[in-house]
């Protein structure tokens, strides 16, 4: 099956079409945030203060790129492990976040939150930072510059490759994939 | 006594770091190619082909293979007939680390463990020293990423747990790690020594060339069993399902206390960046 092309911001109509295992190519604006930035974003929400960017319909990419060389848009920029953001993700989803891109398992609470707030968790290929960086056409730090590689960036992406891991229907690619290939090595 | 200037060491370390960040070592490359041939899951094959393509792009464009350019880990062997002039060896290696991560445009990933404030230059490097005869200094470097390191584990096992216990511990650690440490992984296992020594042995096991046979036939047999069992879990490349969850299992052992059986398992990602130089 050829990849599904999607453009940000995401609405429920797009979200409902995406199923676990679907390959997607994402275009448009996405935002970056890792542990430290998440902790600050959640604090702002809890204090009823404005966020550095509008969450509604947006995708957050869990990434801390390498510094760009002169003339480069961005350095190497693959996903980081997502479970570290599990503590913060449900509140962001409650406030309109529609997508997350990372790698690795999510908690039961995050998966429940994905269903409840109609969102999606995409997996990108960890360790493919050079390849992925080619789909990023602009990058600008918009908040928390003091966090260096962990600052919040606004990225423009064209055909960013990812795969639907957790969909709105409760699907989980990691569980389904493992079940399918269990004990197949010896066969 | 042979004299080496500390600048020479710093410079060599800098070059090792920059080279490693963009060039996937031959053994890793071959391991990934073999996995691509072996993998039966279509999704898994796609992931492996993209990982190989990423290596090509990194090399051609001098761009880091992965944005996590790691903590700088060194195993250093020092001959008894060599002396370092200028800075001491630890300072010289840290200076090379500073230069490598800055001039190579690599990510600085060291931070205070409590405040989380970034140190800013990726120091201190983590350095393990060993001494031998001769007049050379051998420096082995690995860029160790956080995602795979976080899935590592250490267990003070009972001697009665035996080989089966060790095998189960390794398999269960990798089952629970699942997609998190960027599979296909390399698994380093250290058995024996004591609490800290087993962890160092596990790390050192990762420096053995991928699929270079273990000279200890009993350990080689254990490696084979663990390799098969982990690949039967079904995790597959990036956890999307498949039969290639590990590229290699490397075990090292050392004598331990009669009451103990320490076992440490260090997980390494597919971006297995390691290199060495002899000065």
XYZ file of C-alpha atoms in Angstrom:
466
model
C 0.000 0.000 0.000
C 1.371 3.399 -0.902
C 1.868 5.882 1.941
C -0.971 8.213 2.918
C -0.134 11.876 2.455
C -1.309 14.091 5.290
C -0.937 17.807 5.923
C -0.951 19.643 9.254
C -2.933 20.850 11.100
C -4.777 17.557 11.598
C -8.545 17.376 12.046
C -10.775 14.524 13.199
C -11.577 13.540 9.630
C -7.896 12.784 8.925
C -7.358 11.154 12.329
C -10.280 8.749 11.871
C -8.831 7.539 8.543
C -5.458 6.614 10.035
C -5.028 3.027 11.166
C -2.233 1.222 12.963
C 0.403 0.117 10.462
C -0.410 2.800 7.871
C 2.628 4.461 6.385
C 2.238 8.230 6.159
C 4.098 11.155 4.628
C 3.568 14.276 6.707
C 3.799 17.791 5.260
C 3.309 21.204 6.823
C 4.315 22.707 10.163
C 5.302 20.529 13.106
C 6.864 21.496 16.457
C 9.728 19.883 18.342
C 9.836 19.233 22.090
C 11.637 16.807 24.391
C 11.531 16.218 28.156
C 12.577 19.660 29.382
C 10.328 21.576 26.965
C 7.368 19.327 27.835
C 7.830 20.026 31.509
C 7.693 23.777 30.789
C 4.672 23.509 28.453
C 2.708 21.542 31.042
C 3.597 24.079 33.738
C 2.256 26.895 31.526
C -1.020 25.023 30.986
C -1.364 24.362 34.710
C -0.804 28.066 35.419
C -3.273 29.071 32.689
C -0.576 30.937 30.778
C -0.262 31.111 26.977
C 1.907 28.514 25.206
C 4.671 29.497 22.759
C 2.603 27.940 19.953
C -1.020 26.986 19.351
C -1.529 23.314 20.230
C -4.834 22.754 18.439
C -4.509 20.293 15.582
C -0.722 20.253 15.807
C 1.926 17.548 15.835
C 4.838 17.478 18.277
C 7.991 15.705 17.133
C 10.168 14.305 19.909
C 13.611 15.289 18.646
C 16.800 17.031 19.719
C 18.773 17.597 16.517
C 22.529 17.990 16.144
C 23.648 21.606 15.563
C 23.303 22.651 11.932
C 26.483 23.355 9.997
C 26.684 26.689 8.132
C 24.292 26.501 5.188
C 22.283 23.579 6.562
C 18.579 23.840 7.483
C 19.000 21.454 10.392
C 21.439 18.838 11.618
C 20.686 15.153 11.996
C 17.119 14.889 13.304
C 15.700 11.467 14.144
C 13.163 10.642 16.877
C 13.944 10.143 20.561
C 12.253 7.549 22.819
C 8.691 8.637 23.565
C 7.929 7.080 26.965
C 9.792 9.897 28.683
C 7.038 12.237 27.500
C 4.209 9.939 28.706
C 3.825 11.891 31.927
C 3.085 15.092 29.985
C 1.299 13.889 26.832
C -2.275 13.403 28.189
C -2.579 17.051 29.272
C -1.339 18.259 25.881
C -3.802 15.956 24.102
C -6.567 17.314 26.304
C -5.609 20.794 25.101
C -5.868 19.984 21.418
C -2.610 18.276 20.406
C -3.471 15.826 17.605
C -0.265 14.016 16.819
C 3.032 12.907 18.314
C 6.050 11.550 16.454
C 8.670 9.528 18.298
C 9.876 5.984 18.761
C 9.010 3.307 21.292
C 6.083 2.267 23.466
C 3.514 4.578 25.064
C 1.855 4.086 28.448
C -1.683 2.772 28.841
C -2.705 6.256 29.955
C -1.351 7.896 26.797
C -3.030 5.269 24.592
C -6.319 5.891 26.376
C -5.880 9.618 25.929
C -5.210 9.128 22.195
C -8.577 7.361 21.886
C -10.448 9.839 24.040
C -9.170 12.995 22.347
C -8.958 11.573 18.818
C -5.249 11.783 18.216
C -2.510 9.601 16.742
C 0.987 8.449 17.669
C 3.408 8.055 14.793
C 6.649 6.099 14.889
C 9.629 7.368 12.920
C 12.840 5.439 12.283
C 15.224 5.965 15.172
C 18.828 6.313 14.100
C 17.896 7.585 10.648
C 18.578 11.220 11.516
C 20.472 12.074 8.333
C 17.740 10.600 6.125
C 14.882 12.267 8.010
C 16.617 15.672 8.016
C 16.213 15.763 4.214
C 12.439 16.118 4.637
C 12.806 19.208 6.847
C 12.803 22.372 4.747
C 12.847 25.028 7.459
C 13.649 25.189 11.154
C 13.335 28.037 13.612
C 13.775 28.044 17.380
C 10.622 29.644 18.787
C 11.046 29.018 22.519
C 13.428 27.885 25.261
C 16.660 28.643 23.423
C 18.496 27.987 26.710
C 17.667 24.283 26.319
C 20.067 24.106 23.324
C 19.215 20.965 21.308
C 16.069 20.594 23.431
C 14.640 24.001 22.480
C 11.199 24.179 20.839
C 11.530 24.495 17.071
C 8.959 25.200 14.430
C 9.730 22.936 11.486
C 8.371 22.825 7.977
C 8.391 19.276 6.649
C 7.678 17.827 3.235
C 6.808 14.132 3.053
C 8.226 13.319 6.487
C 8.060 9.483 6.655
C 6.324 7.855 9.632
C 4.069 4.955 10.491
C 0.898 4.907 12.586
C 1.680 3.068 15.834
C -1.302 3.960 18.046
C -4.559 4.916 16.353
C -7.851 6.193 17.648
C -9.287 2.659 17.576
C -6.889 1.312 20.202
C -4.519 -0.365 17.760
C -0.873 -0.807 18.726
C 1.630 -1.692 16.015
C 4.269 -2.814 18.522
C 1.925 -5.404 20.038
C 0.453 -6.512 16.715
C 3.858 -6.714 14.996
C 5.364 -8.743 17.805
C 2.437 -11.151 17.885
C 2.695 -11.718 14.133
C 6.409 -12.575 14.141
C 6.626 -14.375 17.491
C 8.671 -17.600 17.197
C 9.155 -17.024 13.462
C 12.956 -16.783 13.645
C 13.407 -20.496 14.274
C 10.958 -21.489 11.567
C 60.350 5.521 27.926
C 58.386 6.683 24.904
C 56.813 10.141 25.198
C 53.498 11.144 23.588
C 52.369 14.768 23.655
C 48.899 15.274 25.111
C 47.951 17.399 22.072
C 48.547 14.383 19.853
C 46.121 12.370 21.978
C 43.466 15.131 22.004
C 43.749 15.472 18.253
C 43.449 11.720 17.684
C 40.396 11.573 19.976
C 38.781 14.500 18.153
C 39.243 12.778 14.798
C 37.956 9.433 16.115
C 34.773 11.123 17.355
C 34.068 13.065 14.178
C 34.806 10.074 11.936
C 32.623 7.736 14.019
C 29.656 10.075 13.994
C 29.299 9.917 10.202
C 30.793 6.567 9.176
C 29.015 3.374 10.133
C 31.729 0.768 10.905
C 32.097 -2.103 8.454
C 30.996 -4.778 10.945
C 27.785 -2.892 11.752
C 27.123 -2.325 8.064
C 27.595 -6.017 7.270
C 25.388 -6.978 10.221
C 22.599 -4.728 8.985
C 22.934 -6.018 5.406
C 22.722 -9.610 6.626
C 19.649 -8.678 8.695
C 18.050 -7.126 5.614
C 18.559 -10.395 3.719
C 17.222 -12.466 6.613
C 14.202 -10.369 7.626
C 10.832 -11.765 6.546
C 8.643 -8.861 7.640
C 8.039 -6.367 4.857
C 7.886 -3.489 7.335
C 11.122 -4.717 8.910
C 12.856 -4.893 5.538
C 11.759 -1.336 4.754
C 13.177 -0.110 8.058
C 16.502 -1.882 7.457
C 16.783 -0.501 3.929
C 16.190 3.017 5.275
C 18.811 2.513 7.968
C 21.296 1.478 5.263
C 20.267 4.447 3.100
C 20.739 6.719 6.122
C 24.320 5.440 6.443
C 24.976 6.318 2.812
C 23.563 9.835 3.220
C 25.531 10.370 6.434
C 28.765 9.386 4.722
C 28.158 11.340 1.514
C 26.989 14.493 3.250
C 29.218 14.250 6.347
C 26.102 14.386 8.492
C 25.783 12.516 11.810
C 24.171 9.071 11.411
C 21.980 9.817 14.421
C 21.141 13.025 16.269
C 22.083 11.268 19.492
C 25.825 11.447 19.067
C 26.108 9.906 22.484
C 28.130 10.153 25.588
C 31.780 9.609 24.694
C 32.880 6.252 26.100
C 36.513 5.136 25.974
C 38.422 1.992 26.803
C 42.103 2.874 26.928
C 45.022 0.436 27.086
C 48.281 1.961 28.229
C 51.654 0.323 27.753
C 54.083 0.489 30.656
C 56.821 2.036 28.488
C 54.879 5.134 27.446
C 54.372 8.451 29.165
C 52.133 11.419 28.342
C 53.666 14.887 28.278
C 51.612 18.032 28.888
C 48.106 17.387 30.190
C 47.365 14.110 31.933
C 45.678 11.413 29.866
C 42.172 12.011 31.254
C 42.393 15.735 30.539
C 43.796 15.035 27.074
C 40.868 12.717 26.234
C 38.329 15.197 27.595
C 39.933 17.979 25.545
C 39.660 15.784 22.428
C 36.015 15.090 23.300
C 35.318 18.820 23.656
C 36.962 19.537 20.295
C 35.317 16.611 18.504
C 31.776 17.414 19.586
C 32.206 21.116 18.869
C 34.101 21.015 15.547
C 32.055 18.063 14.312
C 28.745 19.875 14.972
C 27.676 16.993 17.196
C 24.999 17.136 19.849
C 26.161 17.862 23.385
C 24.207 15.449 25.540
C 25.791 15.597 29.004
C 23.795 17.364 31.696
C 23.545 17.660 35.465
C 21.495 14.643 36.623
C 19.306 16.701 38.971
C 18.995 20.217 37.522
C 19.231 18.780 33.967
C 21.356 21.776 32.934
C 23.470 20.908 29.904
C 27.236 20.881 30.543
C 27.647 22.357 27.056
C 30.664 20.482 25.699
C 29.731 16.803 26.124
C 32.287 16.215 28.872
C 33.155 14.460 31.039
C 33.915 11.492 28.818
C 33.517 8.082 30.436
C 36.950 6.483 30.425
C 38.059 2.998 31.478
C 41.783 2.301 31.764
C 43.739 -0.906 31.482
C 47.491 -1.379 31.555
C 49.723 -3.703 29.559
C 53.304 -4.152 28.345
C 54.699 -2.251 25.407
C 54.967 1.428 24.505
C 51.656 2.152 22.845
C 48.366 3.706 23.881
C 45.285 2.111 22.352
C 42.139 4.229 22.464
C 38.788 2.593 21.750
C 35.816 4.937 21.407
C 32.071 4.431 21.267
C 29.326 7.032 20.846
C 26.765 5.632 23.260
C 23.215 6.846 22.791
C 20.775 7.344 25.646
C 17.788 5.457 24.223
C 19.536 2.090 24.191
C 21.539 2.726 27.369
C 18.252 3.365 29.216
C 17.064 -0.185 28.462
C 20.142 -1.783 30.052
C 19.899 -3.749 33.301
C 21.997 -5.294 36.046
C 21.015 -8.131 38.331
C 22.837 -9.663 41.266
C 21.744 -13.242 40.583
C 22.027 -16.290 42.805
C 24.691 -18.820 41.796
C 21.883 -21.422 41.699
C 20.169 -19.463 38.901
C 22.848 -20.887 36.612
C 23.156 -20.480 32.869
C 19.392 -20.783 32.376
C 18.855 -17.882 34.754
C 21.294 -15.712 32.832
C 19.660 -16.587 29.514
C 16.179 -15.797 30.876
C 17.361 -12.502 32.325
C 18.822 -11.460 28.950
C 15.717 -12.467 26.992
C 13.282 -10.860 29.438
C 15.298 -7.620 29.514
C 15.086 -7.416 25.724
C 11.401 -8.366 25.706
C 10.617 -5.550 28.075
C 12.838 -3.121 26.097
C 10.800 -3.903 22.975
C 10.929 -1.101 20.381
C 12.532 1.477 22.701
C 16.281 0.936 22.153
C 16.181 1.208 18.312
C 16.322 -2.471 17.323
C 18.008 -4.343 15.745
C 20.294 -4.118 18.763
C 23.624 -5.449 19.852
C 23.562 -6.936 23.341
C 26.659 -6.832 25.555
C 26.573 -9.095 28.602
C 29.032 -9.061 31.465
C 28.974 -12.018 33.822
C 30.953 -12.058 37.049
C 33.335 -9.619 38.646
C 31.223 -7.662 41.105
C 28.444 -5.054 40.865
C 30.344 -2.386 38.907
C 32.721 -4.754 37.134
C 29.892 -6.705 35.475
C 28.596 -3.464 33.965
C 32.024 -2.554 32.610
C 32.377 -6.063 31.133
C 28.968 -5.683 29.466
C 30.024 -2.383 27.935
C 33.379 -3.795 26.852
C 31.644 -6.729 25.162
C 30.100 -4.240 22.739
C 33.572 -3.388 21.449
C 34.105 -6.900 20.111
C 33.540 -6.882 16.362
C 30.009 -7.880 15.477
C 29.727 -11.635 15.040
C 33.423 -12.195 15.643
C 33.226 -15.572 17.379
C 33.661 -15.771 21.134
C 36.884 -17.676 21.902
C 35.162 -19.281 24.903
C 33.042 -22.084 23.418
C 30.656 -22.245 26.377
C 29.951 -18.502 26.138
C 29.663 -18.800 22.342
C 26.937 -21.404 22.837
C 25.100 -19.156 25.301
C 25.343 -16.254 22.838
C 23.752 -18.434 20.154
C 20.870 -19.461 22.407
C 20.187 -15.882 23.553
C 20.427 -14.594 19.957
C 17.784 -17.073 18.794
C 15.483 -16.523 21.741
C 15.538 -12.725 21.381
C 14.934 -12.940 17.636
C 11.977 -15.190 18.369
C 10.322 -12.483 20.498
C 9.036 -10.861 17.308
C 9.993 -7.247 18.097
C 11.825 -6.752 14.789
C 13.441 -3.638 13.284
C 12.246 -0.523 15.179
C 9.716 -2.785 16.923
C 7.295 -2.909 13.995
C 7.452 -6.712 14.024
C 10.014 -9.077 12.539
C 12.702 -11.649 13.160
C 15.707 -9.297 13.363
C 15.660 -7.859 16.869
C 19.350 -8.368 17.605
C 22.369 -8.304 15.307
C 24.645 -9.886 17.854
C 25.039 -11.028 21.452
C 28.470 -10.652 23.038
C 29.347 -12.118 26.428
C 32.407 -11.590 28.604
C 32.998 -13.252 31.962
C 35.380 -12.854 34.890
C 35.715 -14.591 38.249
C 33.316 -13.397 40.956
C 32.659 -13.894 44.687
C 31.597 -17.429 45.725
C 28.294 -15.951 46.973
C 27.491 -13.929 43.846
C 26.649 -14.097 40.173
C 26.463 -10.499 38.918
C 25.012 -10.190 35.411
C 24.858 -6.912 33.499
C 23.272 -6.382 30.120
C 24.154 -3.322 28.086
C 21.907 -2.578 25.113
C 23.356 -0.952 22.007
C 21.313 0.533 19.150
C 21.693 -0.349 15.474
C 23.715 2.836 14.991
C 26.618 0.938 16.519
C 29.375 3.538 16.311
C 32.739 2.418 17.567
C 36.316 2.919 16.423
C 39.850 2.697 17.716
C 43.326 4.057 17.224
C 46.751 2.964 18.427
C 49.220 5.733 19.214
